Short mmCIF file of C-alpha atoms in Angstrom, two decimals:
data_model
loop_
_atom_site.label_atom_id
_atom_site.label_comp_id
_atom_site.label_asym_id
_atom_site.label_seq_id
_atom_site.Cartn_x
_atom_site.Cartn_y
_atom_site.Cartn_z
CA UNK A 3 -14.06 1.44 -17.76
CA UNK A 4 -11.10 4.22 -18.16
CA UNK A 5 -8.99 2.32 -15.99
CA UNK A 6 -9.50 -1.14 -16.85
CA UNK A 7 -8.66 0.17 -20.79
CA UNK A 8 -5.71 2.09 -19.31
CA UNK A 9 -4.49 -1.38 -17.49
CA UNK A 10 -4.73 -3.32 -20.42
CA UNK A 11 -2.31 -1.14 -22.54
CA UNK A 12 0.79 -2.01 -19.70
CA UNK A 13 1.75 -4.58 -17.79
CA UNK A 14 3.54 -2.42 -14.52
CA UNK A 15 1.19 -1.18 -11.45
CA UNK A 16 2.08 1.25 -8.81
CA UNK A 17 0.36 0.00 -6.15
CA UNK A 18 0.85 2.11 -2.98
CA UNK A 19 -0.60 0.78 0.57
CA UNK A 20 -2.19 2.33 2.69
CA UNK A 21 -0.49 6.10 2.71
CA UNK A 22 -3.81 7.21 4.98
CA UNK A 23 -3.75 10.13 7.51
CA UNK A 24 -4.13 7.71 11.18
CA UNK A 25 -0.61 6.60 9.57
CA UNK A 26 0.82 9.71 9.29
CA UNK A 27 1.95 12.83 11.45
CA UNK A 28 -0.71 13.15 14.44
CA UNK A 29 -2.75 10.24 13.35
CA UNK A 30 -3.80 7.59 15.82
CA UNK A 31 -1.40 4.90 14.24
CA UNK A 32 1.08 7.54 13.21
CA UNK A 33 3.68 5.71 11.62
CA UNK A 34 7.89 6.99 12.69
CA UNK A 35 8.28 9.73 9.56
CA UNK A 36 5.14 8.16 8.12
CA UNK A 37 4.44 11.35 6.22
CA UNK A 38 7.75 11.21 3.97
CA UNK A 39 6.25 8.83 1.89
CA UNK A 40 4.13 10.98 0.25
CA UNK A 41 6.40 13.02 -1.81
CA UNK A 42 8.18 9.58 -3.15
CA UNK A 43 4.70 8.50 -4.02
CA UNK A 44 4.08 11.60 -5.57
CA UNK A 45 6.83 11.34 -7.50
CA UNK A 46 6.20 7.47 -8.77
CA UNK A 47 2.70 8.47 -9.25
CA UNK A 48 4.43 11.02 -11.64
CA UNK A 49 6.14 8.70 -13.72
CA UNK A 50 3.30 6.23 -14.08
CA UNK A 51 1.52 8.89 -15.53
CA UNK A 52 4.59 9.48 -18.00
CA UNK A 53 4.59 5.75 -18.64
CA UNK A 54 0.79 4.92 -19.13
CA UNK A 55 0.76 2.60 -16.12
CA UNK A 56 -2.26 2.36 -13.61
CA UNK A 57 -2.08 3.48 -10.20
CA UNK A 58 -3.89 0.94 -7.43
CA UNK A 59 -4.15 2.13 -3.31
CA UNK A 60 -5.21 0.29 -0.50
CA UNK A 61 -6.61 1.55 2.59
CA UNK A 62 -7.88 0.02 5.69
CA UNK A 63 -11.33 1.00 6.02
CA UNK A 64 -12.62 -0.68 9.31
CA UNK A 65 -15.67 -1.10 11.19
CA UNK A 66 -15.73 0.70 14.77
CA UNK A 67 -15.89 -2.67 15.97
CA UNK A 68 -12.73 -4.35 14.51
CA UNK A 69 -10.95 -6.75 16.26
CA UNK A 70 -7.45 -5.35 15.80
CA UNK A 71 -8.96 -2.50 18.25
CA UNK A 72 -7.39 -2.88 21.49
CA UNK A 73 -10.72 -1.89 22.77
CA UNK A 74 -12.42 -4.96 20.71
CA UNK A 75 -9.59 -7.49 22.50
CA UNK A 76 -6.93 -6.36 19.24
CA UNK A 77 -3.54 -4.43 19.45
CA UNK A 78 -4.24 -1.19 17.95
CA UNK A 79 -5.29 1.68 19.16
CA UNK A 80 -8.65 2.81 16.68
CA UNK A 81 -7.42 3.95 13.71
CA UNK A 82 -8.96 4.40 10.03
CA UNK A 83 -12.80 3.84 10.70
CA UNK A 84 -14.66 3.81 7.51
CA UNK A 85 -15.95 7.25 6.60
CA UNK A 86 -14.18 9.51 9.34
CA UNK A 87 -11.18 11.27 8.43
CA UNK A 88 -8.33 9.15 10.20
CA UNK A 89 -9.12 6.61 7.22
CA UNK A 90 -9.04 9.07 4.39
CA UNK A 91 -5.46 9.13 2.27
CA UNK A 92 -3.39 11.91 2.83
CA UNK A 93 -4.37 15.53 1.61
CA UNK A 94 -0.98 16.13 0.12
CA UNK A 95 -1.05 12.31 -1.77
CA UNK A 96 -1.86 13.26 -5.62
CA UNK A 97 -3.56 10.44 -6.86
CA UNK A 98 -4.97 10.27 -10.20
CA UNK A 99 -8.66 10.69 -10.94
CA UNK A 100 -8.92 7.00 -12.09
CA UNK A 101 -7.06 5.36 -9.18
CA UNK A 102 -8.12 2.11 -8.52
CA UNK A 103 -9.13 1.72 -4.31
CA UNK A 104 -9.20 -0.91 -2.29
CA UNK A 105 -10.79 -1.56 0.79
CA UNK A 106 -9.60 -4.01 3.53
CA UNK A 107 -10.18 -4.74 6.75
CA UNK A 108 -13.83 -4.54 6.19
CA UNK A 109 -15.16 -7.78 8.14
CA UNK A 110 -15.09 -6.56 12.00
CA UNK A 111 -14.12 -10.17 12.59
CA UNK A 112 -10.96 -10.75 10.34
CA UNK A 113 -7.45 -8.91 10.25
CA UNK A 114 -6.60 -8.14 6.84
CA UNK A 115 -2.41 -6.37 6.68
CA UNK A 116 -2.41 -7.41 2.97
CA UNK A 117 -4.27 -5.15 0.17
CA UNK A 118 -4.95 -8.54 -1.56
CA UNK A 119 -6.55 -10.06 1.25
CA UNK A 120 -10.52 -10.05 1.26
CA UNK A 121 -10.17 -7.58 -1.89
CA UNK A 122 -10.01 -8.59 -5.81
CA UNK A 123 -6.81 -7.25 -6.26
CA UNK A 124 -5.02 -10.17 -7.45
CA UNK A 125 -8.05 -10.77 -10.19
CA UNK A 126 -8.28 -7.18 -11.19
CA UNK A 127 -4.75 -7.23 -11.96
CA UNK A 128 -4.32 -10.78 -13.50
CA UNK A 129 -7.64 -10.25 -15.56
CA UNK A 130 -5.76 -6.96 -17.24
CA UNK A 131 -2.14 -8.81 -17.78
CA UNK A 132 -0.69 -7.06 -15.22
CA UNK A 133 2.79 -8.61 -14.48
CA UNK A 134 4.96 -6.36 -12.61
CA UNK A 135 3.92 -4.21 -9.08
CA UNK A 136 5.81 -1.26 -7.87
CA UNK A 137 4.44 -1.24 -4.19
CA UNK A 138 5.52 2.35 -1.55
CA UNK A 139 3.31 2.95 1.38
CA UNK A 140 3.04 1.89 5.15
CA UNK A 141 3.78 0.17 6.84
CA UNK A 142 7.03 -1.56 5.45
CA UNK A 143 6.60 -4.15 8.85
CA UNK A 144 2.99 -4.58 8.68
CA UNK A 145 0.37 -3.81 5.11
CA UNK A 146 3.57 -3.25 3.00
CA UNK A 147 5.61 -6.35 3.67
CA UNK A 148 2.00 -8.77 3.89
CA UNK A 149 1.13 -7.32 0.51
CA UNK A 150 4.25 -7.63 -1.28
CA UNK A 151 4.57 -11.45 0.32
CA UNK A 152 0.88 -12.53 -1.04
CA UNK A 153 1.43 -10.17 -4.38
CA UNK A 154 4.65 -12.78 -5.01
CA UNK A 155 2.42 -15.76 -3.80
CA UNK A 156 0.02 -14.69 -6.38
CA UNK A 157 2.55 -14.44 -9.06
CA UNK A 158 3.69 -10.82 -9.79
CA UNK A 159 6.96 -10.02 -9.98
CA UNK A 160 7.17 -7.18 -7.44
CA UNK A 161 9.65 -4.03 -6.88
CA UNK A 162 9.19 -2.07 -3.39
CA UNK A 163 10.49 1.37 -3.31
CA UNK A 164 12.72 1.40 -0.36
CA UNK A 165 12.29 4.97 0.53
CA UNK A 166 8.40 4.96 -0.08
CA UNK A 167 8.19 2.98 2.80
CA UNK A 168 8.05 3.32 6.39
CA UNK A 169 8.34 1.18 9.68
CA UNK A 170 6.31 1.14 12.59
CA UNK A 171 9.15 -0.64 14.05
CA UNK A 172 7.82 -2.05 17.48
CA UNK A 173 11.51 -3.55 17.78
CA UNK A 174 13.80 -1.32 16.10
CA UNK A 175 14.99 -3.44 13.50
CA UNK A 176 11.35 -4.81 12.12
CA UNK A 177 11.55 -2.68 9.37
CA UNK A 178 15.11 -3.86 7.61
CA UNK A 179 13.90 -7.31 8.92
CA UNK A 180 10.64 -6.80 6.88
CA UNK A 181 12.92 -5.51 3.71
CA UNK A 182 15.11 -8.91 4.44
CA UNK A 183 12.24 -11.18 4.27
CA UNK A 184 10.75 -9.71 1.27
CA UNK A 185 13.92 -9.77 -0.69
CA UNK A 186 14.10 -13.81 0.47
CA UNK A 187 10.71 -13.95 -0.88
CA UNK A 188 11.65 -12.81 -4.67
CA UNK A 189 11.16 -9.05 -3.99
CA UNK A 190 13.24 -6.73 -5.64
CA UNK A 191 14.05 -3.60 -3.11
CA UNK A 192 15.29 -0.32 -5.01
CA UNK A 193 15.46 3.43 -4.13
CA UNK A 194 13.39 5.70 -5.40
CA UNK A 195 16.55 6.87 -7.97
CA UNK A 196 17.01 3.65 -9.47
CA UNK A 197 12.93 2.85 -10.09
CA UNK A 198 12.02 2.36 -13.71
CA UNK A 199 8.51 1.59 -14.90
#
């Protein structure tokens, strides 16, 4: 119960997506410069301790049969199977003891980007008066800009750290297009420097 009496005191979340180790530097999904997230979510993690705030991460935590596999008629190489290391979060990401996880991508037959989707996110957080996300993570095209998008739907008012995020950028300019259409959406987009909890 630790962190649902710690989320009752605030009403900001970090909530940082899917900062996993097939997303970063040698992984199969290796995200561009995935692995410079991790010291701006560091740092946030830092000042939600210094604030009170919980932390929340999402990771995809798939079956070996998933249909975003390329080999299961998806296209994805295999990346963060449930239980092997590609889907563990990064050994240098310092989250706090009573992080809240959640796991998507779960049903072999479903896609799931968003960390809301097929999870009780949105509940959790509504249920403890959360009001306000602070989402970092990867990737800003894919799980970061379908979770900020339903987090909005589901009325939060949302901030995404601009340089906790990366692009996987299949076109070169999906990642400031992802940025765009969150902002459009009621996102507010900051730097790391100008982030206040």
């Amino acid at each position: 119960m630790h962190f649902m009496e710690v989320l009752c005191m605030k009403k900001t979340a970090l909530f940082i997506i899917d900062v996993q180790n097939d997303f970063c530097e040698n992984g199969a999904l290796a995200v561009p410069d995935g692995n410079a997230v991790v010291p701006v979510c560091n740092r946030l993690i830092q000042m939600a301790a210094e604030r009170g705030c919980p932390v929340l991460a999402s990771r995809d935590w798939h079956p070996a049969n998933h249909c975003s596999f390329k080999d299961c008629g998806g296209s994805w190489p295999m990346h963060c199977v449930a239980g092997q290391d590609g889907a563990e979060f990064h050994p240098d990401l310092q989250l706090p003891v009573d992080v809240m996880v959640f796991n998507k991508g779960t049903d072999a037959n479903a896609e799931a980007y968003s960390a809301f989707d097929g999870t009780q996110a949105a509940g959790v957080l509504h249920d403890a008066g959360i009001e306000r996300l602070i989402i970092c993570g990867l990737a800003t095209d894919y799980c970061v800009k379908a979770s900020v998008l339903d987090a909005l739907q589901a009325g939060f008012d949302v901030l995404v750290v601009s340089d906790g995020c990366r692009a996987v950028n299949v076109n070169p300019d999906d990642g400031e297009k992802a940025f765009a259409e969150m902002e459009a959406a009621g996102a507010t987009i900051l730097p790391l420097a100008k982030v206040e909890f």
